[in-house]
N, CA, C and O atoms as a GROMACS GRO file, in nm:
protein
  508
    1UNK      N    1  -1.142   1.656   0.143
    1UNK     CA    2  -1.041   1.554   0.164
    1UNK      C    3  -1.083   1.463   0.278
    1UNK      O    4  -1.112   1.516   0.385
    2UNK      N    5  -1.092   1.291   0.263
    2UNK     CA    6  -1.095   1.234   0.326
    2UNK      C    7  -0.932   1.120   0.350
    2UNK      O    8  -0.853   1.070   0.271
    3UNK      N    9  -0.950   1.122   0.535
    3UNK     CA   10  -0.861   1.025   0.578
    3UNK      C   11  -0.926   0.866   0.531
    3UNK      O   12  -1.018   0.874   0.450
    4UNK      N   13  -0.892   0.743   0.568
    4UNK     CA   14  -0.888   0.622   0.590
    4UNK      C   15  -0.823   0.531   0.669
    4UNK      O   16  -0.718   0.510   0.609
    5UNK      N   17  -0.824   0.457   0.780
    5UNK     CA   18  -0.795   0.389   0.870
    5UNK      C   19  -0.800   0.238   0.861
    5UNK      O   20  -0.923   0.232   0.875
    6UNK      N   21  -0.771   0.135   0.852
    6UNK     CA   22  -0.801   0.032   0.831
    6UNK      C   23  -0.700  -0.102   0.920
    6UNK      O   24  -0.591  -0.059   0.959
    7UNK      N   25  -0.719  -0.210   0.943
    7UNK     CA   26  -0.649  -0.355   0.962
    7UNK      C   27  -0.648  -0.429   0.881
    7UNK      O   28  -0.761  -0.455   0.839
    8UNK      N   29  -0.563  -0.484   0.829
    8UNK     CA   30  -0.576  -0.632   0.770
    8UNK      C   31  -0.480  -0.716   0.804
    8UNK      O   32  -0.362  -0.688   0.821
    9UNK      N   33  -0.546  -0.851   0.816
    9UNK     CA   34  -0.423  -0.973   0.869
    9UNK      C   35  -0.392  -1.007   0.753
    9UNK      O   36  -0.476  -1.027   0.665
   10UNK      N   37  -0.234  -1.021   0.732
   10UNK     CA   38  -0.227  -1.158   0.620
   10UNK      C   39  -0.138  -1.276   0.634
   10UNK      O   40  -0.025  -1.271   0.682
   11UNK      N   41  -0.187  -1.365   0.597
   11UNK     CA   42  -0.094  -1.504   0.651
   11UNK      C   43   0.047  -1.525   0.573
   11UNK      O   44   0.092  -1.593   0.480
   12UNK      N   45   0.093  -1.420   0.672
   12UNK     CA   46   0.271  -1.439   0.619
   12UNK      C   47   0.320  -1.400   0.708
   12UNK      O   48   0.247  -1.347   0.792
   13UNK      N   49   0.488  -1.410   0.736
   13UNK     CA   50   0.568  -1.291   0.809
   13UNK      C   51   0.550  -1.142   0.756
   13UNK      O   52   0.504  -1.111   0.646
   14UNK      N   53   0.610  -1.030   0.883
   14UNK     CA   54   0.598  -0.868   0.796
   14UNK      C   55   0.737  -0.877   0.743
   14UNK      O   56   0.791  -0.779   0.691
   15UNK      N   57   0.825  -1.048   0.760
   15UNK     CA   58   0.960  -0.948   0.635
   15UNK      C   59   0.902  -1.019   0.487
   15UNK      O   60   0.942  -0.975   0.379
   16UNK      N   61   0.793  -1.144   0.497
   16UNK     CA   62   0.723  -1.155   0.356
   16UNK      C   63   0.650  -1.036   0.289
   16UNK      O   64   0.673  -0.997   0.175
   17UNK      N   65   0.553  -0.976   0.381
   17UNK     CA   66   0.443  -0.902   0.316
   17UNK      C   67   0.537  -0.779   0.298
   17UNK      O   68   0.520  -0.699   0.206
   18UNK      N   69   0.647  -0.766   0.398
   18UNK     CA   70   0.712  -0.635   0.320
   18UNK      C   71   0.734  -0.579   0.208
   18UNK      O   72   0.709  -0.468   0.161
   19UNK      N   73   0.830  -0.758   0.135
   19UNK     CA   74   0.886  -0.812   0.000
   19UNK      C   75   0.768  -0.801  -0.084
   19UNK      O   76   0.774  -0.761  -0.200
   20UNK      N   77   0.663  -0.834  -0.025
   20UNK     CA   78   0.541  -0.826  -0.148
   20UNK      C   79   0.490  -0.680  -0.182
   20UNK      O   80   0.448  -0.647  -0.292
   21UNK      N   81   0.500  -0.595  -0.068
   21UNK     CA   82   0.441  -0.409  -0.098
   21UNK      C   83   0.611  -0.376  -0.156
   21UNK      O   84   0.624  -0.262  -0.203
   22UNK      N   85   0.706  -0.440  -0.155
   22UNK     CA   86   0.821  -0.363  -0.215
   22UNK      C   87   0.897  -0.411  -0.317
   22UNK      O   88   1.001  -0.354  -0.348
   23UNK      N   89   0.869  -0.483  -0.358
   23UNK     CA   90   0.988  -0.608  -0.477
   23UNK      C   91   0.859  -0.575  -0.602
   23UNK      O   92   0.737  -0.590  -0.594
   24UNK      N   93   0.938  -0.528  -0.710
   24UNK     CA   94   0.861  -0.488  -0.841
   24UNK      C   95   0.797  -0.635  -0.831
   24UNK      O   96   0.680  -0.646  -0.794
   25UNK      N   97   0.887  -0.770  -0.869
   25UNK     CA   98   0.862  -0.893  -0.938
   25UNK      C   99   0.740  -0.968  -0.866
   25UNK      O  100   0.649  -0.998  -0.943
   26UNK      N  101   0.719  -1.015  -0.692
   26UNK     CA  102   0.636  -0.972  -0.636
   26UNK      C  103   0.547  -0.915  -0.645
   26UNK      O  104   0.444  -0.981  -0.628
   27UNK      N  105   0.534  -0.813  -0.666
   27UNK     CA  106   0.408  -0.740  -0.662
   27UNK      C  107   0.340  -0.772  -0.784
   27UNK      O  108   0.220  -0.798  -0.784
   28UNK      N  109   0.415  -0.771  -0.894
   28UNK     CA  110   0.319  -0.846  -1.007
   28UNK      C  111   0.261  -0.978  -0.999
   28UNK      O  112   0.172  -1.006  -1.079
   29UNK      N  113   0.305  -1.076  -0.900
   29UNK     CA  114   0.255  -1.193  -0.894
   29UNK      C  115   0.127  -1.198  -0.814
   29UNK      O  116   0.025  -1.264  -0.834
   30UNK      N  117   0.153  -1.127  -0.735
   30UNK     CA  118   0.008  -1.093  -0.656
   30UNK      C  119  -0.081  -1.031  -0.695
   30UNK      O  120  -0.197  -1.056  -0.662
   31UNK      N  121  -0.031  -0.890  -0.811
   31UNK     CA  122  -0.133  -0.799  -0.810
   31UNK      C  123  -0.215  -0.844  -1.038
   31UNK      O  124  -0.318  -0.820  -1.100
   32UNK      N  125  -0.076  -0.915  -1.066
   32UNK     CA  126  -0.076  -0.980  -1.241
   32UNK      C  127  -0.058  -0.837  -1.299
   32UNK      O  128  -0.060  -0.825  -1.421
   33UNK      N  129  -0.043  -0.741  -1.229
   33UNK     CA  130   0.012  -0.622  -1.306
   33UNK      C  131   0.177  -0.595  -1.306
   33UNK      O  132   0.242  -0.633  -1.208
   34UNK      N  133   0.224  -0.548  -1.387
   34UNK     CA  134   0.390  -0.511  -1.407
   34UNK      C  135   0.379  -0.400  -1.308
   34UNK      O  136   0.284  -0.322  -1.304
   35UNK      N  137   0.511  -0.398  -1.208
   35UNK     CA  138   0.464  -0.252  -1.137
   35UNK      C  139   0.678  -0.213  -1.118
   35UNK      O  140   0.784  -0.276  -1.122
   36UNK      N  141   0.624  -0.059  -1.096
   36UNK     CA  142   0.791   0.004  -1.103
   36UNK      C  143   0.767   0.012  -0.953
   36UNK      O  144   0.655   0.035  -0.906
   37UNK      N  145   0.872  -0.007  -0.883
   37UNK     CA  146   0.905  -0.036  -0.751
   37UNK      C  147   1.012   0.013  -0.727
   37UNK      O  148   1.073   0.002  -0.833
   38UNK      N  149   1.125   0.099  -0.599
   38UNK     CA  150   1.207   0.103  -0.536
   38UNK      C  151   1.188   0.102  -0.406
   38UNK      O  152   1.073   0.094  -0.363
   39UNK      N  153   1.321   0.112  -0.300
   39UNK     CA  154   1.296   0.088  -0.168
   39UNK      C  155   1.386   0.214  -0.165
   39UNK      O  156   1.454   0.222  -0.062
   40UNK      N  157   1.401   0.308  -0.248
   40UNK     CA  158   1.494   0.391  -0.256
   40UNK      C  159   1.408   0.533  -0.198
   40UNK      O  160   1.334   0.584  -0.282
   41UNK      N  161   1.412   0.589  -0.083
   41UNK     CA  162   1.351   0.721  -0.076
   41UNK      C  163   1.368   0.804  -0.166
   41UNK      O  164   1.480   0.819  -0.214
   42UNK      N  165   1.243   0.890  -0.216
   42UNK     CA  166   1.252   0.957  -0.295
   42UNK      C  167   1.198   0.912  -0.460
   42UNK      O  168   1.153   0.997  -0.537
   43UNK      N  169   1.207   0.802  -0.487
   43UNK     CA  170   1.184   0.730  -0.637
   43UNK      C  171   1.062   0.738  -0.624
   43UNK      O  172   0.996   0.750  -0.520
   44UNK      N  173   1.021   0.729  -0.765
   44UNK     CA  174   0.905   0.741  -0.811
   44UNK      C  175   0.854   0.591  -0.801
   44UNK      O  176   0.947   0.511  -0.789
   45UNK      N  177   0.735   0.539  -0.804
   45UNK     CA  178   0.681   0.452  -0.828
   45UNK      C  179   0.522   0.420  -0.876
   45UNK      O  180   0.436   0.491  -0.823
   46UNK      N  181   0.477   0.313  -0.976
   46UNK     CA  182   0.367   0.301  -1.048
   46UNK      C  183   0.349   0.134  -1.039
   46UNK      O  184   0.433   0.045  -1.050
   47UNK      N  185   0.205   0.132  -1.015
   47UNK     CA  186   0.110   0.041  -0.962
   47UNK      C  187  -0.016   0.000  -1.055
   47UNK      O  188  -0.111   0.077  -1.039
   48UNK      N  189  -0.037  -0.093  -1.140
   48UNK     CA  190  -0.147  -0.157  -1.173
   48UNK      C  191  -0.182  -0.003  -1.292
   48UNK      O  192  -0.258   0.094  -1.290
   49UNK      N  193  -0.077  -0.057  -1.385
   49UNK     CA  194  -0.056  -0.006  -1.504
   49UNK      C  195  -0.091   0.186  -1.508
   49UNK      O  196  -0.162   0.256  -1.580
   50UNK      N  197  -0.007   0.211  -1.401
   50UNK     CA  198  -0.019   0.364  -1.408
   50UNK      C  199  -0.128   0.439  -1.341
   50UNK      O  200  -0.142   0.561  -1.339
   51UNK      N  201  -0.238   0.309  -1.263
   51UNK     CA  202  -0.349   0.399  -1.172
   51UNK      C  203  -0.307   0.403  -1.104
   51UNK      O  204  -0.331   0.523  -1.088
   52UNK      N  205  -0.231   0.372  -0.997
   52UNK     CA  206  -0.136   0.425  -0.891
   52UNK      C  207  -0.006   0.480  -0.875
   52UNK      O  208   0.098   0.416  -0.862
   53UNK      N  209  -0.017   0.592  -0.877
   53UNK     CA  210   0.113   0.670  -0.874
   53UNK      C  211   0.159   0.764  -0.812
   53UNK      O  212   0.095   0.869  -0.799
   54UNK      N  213   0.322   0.740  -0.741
   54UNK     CA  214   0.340   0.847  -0.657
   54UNK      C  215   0.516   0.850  -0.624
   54UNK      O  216   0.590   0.788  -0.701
   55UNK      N  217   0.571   0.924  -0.510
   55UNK     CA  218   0.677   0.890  -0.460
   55UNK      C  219   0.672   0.821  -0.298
   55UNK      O  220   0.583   0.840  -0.215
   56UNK      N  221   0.795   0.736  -0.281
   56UNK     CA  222   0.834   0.667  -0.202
   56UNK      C  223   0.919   0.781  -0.096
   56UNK      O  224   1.018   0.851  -0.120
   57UNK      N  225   0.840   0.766   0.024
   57UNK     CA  226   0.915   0.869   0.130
   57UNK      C  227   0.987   0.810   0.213
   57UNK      O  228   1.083   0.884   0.232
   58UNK      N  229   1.002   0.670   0.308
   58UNK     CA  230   1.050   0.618   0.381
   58UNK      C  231   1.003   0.458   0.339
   58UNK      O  232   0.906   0.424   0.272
   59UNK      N  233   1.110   0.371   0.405
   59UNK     CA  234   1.115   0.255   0.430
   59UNK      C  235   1.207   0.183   0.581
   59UNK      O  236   1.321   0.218   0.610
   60UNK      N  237   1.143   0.103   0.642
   60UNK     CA  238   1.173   0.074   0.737
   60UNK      C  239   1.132  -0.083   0.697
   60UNK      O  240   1.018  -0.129   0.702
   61UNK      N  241   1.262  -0.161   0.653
   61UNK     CA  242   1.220  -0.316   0.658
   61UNK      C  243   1.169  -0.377   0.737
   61UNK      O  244   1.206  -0.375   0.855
   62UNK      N  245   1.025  -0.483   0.671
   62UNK     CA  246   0.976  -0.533   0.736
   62UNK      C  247   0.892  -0.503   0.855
   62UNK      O  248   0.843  -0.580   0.938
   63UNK      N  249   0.883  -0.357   0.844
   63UNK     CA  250   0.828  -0.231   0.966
   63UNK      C  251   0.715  -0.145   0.878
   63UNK      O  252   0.593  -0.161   0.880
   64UNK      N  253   0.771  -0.077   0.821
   64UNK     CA  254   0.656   0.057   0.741
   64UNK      C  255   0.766   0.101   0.654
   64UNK      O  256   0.887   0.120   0.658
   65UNK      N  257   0.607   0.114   0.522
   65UNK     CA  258   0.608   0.202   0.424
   65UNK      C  259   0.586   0.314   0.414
   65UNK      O  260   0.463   0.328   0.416
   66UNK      N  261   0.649   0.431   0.402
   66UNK     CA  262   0.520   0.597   0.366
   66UNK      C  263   0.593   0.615   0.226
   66UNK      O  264   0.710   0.606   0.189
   67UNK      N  265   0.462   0.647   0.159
   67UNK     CA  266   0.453   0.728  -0.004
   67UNK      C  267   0.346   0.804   0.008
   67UNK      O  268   0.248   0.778   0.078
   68UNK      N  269   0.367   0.927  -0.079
   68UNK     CA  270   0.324   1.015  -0.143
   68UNK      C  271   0.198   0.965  -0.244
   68UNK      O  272   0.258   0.861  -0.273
   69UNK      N  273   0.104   0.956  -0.302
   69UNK     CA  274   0.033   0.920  -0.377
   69UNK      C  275  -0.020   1.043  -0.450
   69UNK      O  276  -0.060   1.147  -0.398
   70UNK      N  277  -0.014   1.014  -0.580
   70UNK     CA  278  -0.069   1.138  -0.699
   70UNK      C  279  -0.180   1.183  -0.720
   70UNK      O  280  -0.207   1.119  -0.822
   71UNK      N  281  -0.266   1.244  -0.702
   71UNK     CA  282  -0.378   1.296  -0.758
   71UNK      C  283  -0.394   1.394  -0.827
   71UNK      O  284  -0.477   1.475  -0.786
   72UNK      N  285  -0.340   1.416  -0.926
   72UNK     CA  286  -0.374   1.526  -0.973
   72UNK      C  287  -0.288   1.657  -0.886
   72UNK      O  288  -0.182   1.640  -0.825
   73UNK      N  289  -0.367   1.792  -0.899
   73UNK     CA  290  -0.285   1.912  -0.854
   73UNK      C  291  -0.348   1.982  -0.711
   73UNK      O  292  -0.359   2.100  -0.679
   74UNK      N  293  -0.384   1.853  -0.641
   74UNK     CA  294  -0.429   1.912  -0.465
   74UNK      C  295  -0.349   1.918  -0.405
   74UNK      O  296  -0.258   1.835  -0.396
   75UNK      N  297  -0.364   2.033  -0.339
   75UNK     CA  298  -0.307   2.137  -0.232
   75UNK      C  299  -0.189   2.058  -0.122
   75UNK      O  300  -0.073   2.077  -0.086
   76UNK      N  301  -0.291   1.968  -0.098
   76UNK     CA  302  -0.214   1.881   0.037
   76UNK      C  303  -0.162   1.705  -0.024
   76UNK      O  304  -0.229   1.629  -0.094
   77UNK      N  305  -0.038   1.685   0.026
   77UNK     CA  306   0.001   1.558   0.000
   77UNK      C  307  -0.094   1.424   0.032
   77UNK      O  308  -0.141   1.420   0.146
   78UNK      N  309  -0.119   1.342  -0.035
   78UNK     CA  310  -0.231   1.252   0.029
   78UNK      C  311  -0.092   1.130   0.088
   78UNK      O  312   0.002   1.112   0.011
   79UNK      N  313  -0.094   1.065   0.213
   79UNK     CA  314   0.016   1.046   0.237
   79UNK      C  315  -0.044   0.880   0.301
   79UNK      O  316  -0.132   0.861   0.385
   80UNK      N  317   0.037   0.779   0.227
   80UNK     CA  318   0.008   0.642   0.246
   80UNK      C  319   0.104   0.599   0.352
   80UNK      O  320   0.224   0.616   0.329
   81UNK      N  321   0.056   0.531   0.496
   81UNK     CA  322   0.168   0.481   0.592
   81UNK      C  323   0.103   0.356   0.607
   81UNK      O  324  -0.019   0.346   0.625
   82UNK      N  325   0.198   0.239   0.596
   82UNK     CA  326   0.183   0.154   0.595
   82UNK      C  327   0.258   0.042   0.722
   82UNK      O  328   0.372   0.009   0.693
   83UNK      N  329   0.215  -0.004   0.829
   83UNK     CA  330   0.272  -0.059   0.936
   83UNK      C  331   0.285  -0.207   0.976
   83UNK      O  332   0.193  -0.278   1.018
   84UNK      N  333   0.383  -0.232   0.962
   84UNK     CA  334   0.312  -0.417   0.951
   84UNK      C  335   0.401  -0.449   1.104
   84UNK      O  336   0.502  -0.401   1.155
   85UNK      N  337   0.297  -0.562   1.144
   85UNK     CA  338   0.289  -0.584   1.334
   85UNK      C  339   0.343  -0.737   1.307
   85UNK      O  340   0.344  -0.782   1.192
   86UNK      N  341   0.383  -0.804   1.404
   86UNK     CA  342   0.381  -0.938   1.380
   86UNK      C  343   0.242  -0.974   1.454
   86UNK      O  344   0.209  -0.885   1.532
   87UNK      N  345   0.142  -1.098   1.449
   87UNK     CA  346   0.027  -1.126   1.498
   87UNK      C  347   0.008  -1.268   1.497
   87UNK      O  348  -0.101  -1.323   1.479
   88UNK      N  349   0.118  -1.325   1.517
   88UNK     CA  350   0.138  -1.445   1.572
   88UNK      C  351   0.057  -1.564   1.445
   88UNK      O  352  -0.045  -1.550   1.378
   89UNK      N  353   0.173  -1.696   1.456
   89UNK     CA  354   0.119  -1.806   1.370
   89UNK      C  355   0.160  -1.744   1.243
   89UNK      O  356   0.108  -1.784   1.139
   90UNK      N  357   0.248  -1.651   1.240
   90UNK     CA  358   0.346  -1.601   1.076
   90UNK      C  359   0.245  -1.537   0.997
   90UNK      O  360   0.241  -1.541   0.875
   91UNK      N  361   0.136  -1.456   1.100
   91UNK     CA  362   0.110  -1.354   1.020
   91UNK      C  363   0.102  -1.206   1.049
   91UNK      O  364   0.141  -1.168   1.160
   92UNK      N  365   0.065  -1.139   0.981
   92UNK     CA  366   0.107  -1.032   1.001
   92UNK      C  367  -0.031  -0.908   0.999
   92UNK      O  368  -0.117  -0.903   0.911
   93UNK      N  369  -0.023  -0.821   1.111
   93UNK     CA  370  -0.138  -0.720   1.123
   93UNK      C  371  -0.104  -0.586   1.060
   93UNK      O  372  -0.053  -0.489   1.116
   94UNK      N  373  -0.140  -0.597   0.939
   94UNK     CA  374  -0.103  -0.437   0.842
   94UNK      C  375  -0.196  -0.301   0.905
   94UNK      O  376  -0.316  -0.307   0.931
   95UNK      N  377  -0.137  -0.218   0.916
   95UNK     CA  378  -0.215  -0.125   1.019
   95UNK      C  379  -0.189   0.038   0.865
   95UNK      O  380  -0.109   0.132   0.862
   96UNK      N  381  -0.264   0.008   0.798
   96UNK     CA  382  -0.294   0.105   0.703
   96UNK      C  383  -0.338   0.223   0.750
   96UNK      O  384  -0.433   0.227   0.828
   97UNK      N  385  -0.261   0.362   0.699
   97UNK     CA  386  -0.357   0.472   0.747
   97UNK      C  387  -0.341   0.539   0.564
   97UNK      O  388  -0.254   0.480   0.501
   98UNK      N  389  -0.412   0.642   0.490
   98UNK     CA  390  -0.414   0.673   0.395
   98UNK      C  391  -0.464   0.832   0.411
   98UNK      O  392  -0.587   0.826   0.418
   99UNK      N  393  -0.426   0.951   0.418
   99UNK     CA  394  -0.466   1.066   0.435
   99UNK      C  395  -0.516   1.140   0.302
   99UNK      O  396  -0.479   1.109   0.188
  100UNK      N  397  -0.563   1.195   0.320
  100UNK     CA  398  -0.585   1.343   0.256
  100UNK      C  399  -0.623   1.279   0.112
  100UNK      O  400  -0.558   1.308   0.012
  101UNK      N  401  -0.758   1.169   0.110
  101UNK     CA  402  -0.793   1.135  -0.042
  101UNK      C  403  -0.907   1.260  -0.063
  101UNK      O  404  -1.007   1.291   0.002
  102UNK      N  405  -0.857   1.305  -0.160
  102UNK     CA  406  -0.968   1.358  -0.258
  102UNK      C  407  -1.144   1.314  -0.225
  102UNK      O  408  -1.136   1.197  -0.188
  103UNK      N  409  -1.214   1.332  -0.224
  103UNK     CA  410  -1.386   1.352  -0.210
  103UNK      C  411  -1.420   1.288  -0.278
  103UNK      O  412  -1.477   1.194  -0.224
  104UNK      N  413  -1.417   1.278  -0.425
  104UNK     CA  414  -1.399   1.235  -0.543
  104UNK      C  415  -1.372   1.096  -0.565
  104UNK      O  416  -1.434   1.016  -0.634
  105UNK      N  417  -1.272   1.081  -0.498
  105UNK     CA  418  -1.157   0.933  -0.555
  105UNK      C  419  -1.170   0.839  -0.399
  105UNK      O  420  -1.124   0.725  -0.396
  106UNK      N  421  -1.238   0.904  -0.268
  106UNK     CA  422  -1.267   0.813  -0.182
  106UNK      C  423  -1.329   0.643  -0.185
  106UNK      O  424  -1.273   0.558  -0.116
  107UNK      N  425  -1.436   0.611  -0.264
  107UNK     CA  426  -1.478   0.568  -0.273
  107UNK      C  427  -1.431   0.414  -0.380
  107UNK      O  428  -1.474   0.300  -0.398
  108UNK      N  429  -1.340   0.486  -0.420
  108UNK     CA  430  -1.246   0.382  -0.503
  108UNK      C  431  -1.099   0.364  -0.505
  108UNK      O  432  -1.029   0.306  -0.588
  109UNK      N  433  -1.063   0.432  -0.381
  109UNK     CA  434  -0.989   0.416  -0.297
  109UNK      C  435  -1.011   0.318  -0.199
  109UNK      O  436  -0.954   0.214  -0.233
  110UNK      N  437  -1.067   0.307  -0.096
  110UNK     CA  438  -1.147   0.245  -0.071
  110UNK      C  439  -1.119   0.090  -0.127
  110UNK      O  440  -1.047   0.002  -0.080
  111UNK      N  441  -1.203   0.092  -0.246
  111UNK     CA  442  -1.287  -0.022  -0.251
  111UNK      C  443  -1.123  -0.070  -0.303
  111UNK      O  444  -1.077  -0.176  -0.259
  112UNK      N  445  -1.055   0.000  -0.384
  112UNK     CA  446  -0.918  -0.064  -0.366
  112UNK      C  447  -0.829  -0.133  -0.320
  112UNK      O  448  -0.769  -0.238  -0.343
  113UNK      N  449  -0.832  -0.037  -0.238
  113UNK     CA  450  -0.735  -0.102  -0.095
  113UNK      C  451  -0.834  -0.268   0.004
  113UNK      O  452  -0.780  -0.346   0.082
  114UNK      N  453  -0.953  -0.269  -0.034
  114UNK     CA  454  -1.024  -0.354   0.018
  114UNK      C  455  -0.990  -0.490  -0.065
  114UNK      O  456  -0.966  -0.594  -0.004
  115UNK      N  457  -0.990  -0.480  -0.230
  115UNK     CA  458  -1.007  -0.551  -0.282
  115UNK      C  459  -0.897  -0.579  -0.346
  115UNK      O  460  -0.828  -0.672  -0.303
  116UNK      N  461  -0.857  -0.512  -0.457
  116UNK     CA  462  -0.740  -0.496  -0.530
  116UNK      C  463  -0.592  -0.523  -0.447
  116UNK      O  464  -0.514  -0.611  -0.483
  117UNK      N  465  -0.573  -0.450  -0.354
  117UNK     CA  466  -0.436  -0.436  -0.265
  117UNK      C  467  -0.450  -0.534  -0.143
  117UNK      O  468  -0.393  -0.643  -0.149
  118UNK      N  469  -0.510  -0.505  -0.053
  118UNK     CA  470  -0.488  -0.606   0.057
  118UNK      C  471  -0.581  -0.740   0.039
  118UNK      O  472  -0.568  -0.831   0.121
  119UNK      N  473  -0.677  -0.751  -0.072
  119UNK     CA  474  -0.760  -0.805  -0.102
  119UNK      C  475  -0.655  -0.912  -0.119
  119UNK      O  476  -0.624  -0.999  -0.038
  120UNK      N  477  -0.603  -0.886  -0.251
  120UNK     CA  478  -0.520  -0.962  -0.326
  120UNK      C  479  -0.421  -1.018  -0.286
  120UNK      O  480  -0.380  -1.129  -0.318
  121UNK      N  481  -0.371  -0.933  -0.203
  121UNK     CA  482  -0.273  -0.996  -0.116
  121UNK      C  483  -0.292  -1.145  -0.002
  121UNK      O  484  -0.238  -1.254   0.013
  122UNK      N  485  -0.372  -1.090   0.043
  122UNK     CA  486  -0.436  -1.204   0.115
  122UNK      C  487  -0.455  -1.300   0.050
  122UNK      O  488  -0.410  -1.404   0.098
  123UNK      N  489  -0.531  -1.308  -0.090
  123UNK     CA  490  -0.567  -1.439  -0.165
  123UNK      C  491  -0.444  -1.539  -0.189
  123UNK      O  492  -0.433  -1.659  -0.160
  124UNK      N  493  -0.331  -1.424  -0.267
  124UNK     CA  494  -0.199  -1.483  -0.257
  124UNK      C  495  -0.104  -1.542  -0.183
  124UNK      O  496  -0.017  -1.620  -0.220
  125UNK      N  497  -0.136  -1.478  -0.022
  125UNK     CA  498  -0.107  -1.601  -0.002
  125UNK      C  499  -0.162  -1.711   0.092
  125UNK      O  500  -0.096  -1.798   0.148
  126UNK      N  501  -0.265  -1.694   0.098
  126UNK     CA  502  -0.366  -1.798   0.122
  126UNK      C  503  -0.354  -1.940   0.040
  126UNK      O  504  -0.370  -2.054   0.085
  127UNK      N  505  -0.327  -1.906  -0.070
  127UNK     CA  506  -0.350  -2.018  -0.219
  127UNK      C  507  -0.163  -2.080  -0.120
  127UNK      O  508  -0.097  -2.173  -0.166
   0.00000   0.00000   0.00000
């Protein structure tokens, strides 16, 4: 099992980029995938047609996300916290931590969260 640590700026407020990691309708505009979304602790939620999947543990608007993420039947919860800073000029410093990925699924995890998730995000709203 590997952790992950990461920054990313994105040029918005954290009560925009919140709306964008939490609003189903949102997140499809950024990500062009349909995605199931709540802000409801506890709900299930699915990401970019069922490769991401897990439950929703906390929400703190405009502050942090934590979910649960699925892998299969390992031992330990892999546990997504998500922290958004304000960083001046209306944007925002996402302070990602991602625990307990699989050995296996590191690497495209990873390149995920690089490209796909905060990648995308950024492009969106850059444009």
């Amino acid at each position: 099992m590997k952790d992950f640590k990461k920054y990313y700026t994105i040029p918005a407020t954290p009560g925009y980029v919140y709306l964008a990691l939490t609003n189903p309708t949102t997140i499809q505009l950024w990500s062009g995938e349909a995605a199931e979304m709540s802000t409801e602790p506890g709900s299930e939620f699915s990401l970019w047609d069922g490769s991401i999947v897990g439950r929703n543990i906390a929400f703190e608007p405009g502050k942090r996300i934590v979910q649960q993420w699925y892998f299969g039947d390992q031992p330990e919860e892999s546990i997504v916290t998500i922290k958004l800073h304000p960083a001046g000029d209306d944007s925002t410093s996402v302070e990602l931590r991602h625990t307990n990925i699989p050995d296996q699924d590191y690497e495209d995890i990873v390149d995920g969260w690089n490209t796909m998730y905060f990648g995308a995000l950024q492009e969106f709203y850059e444009e």
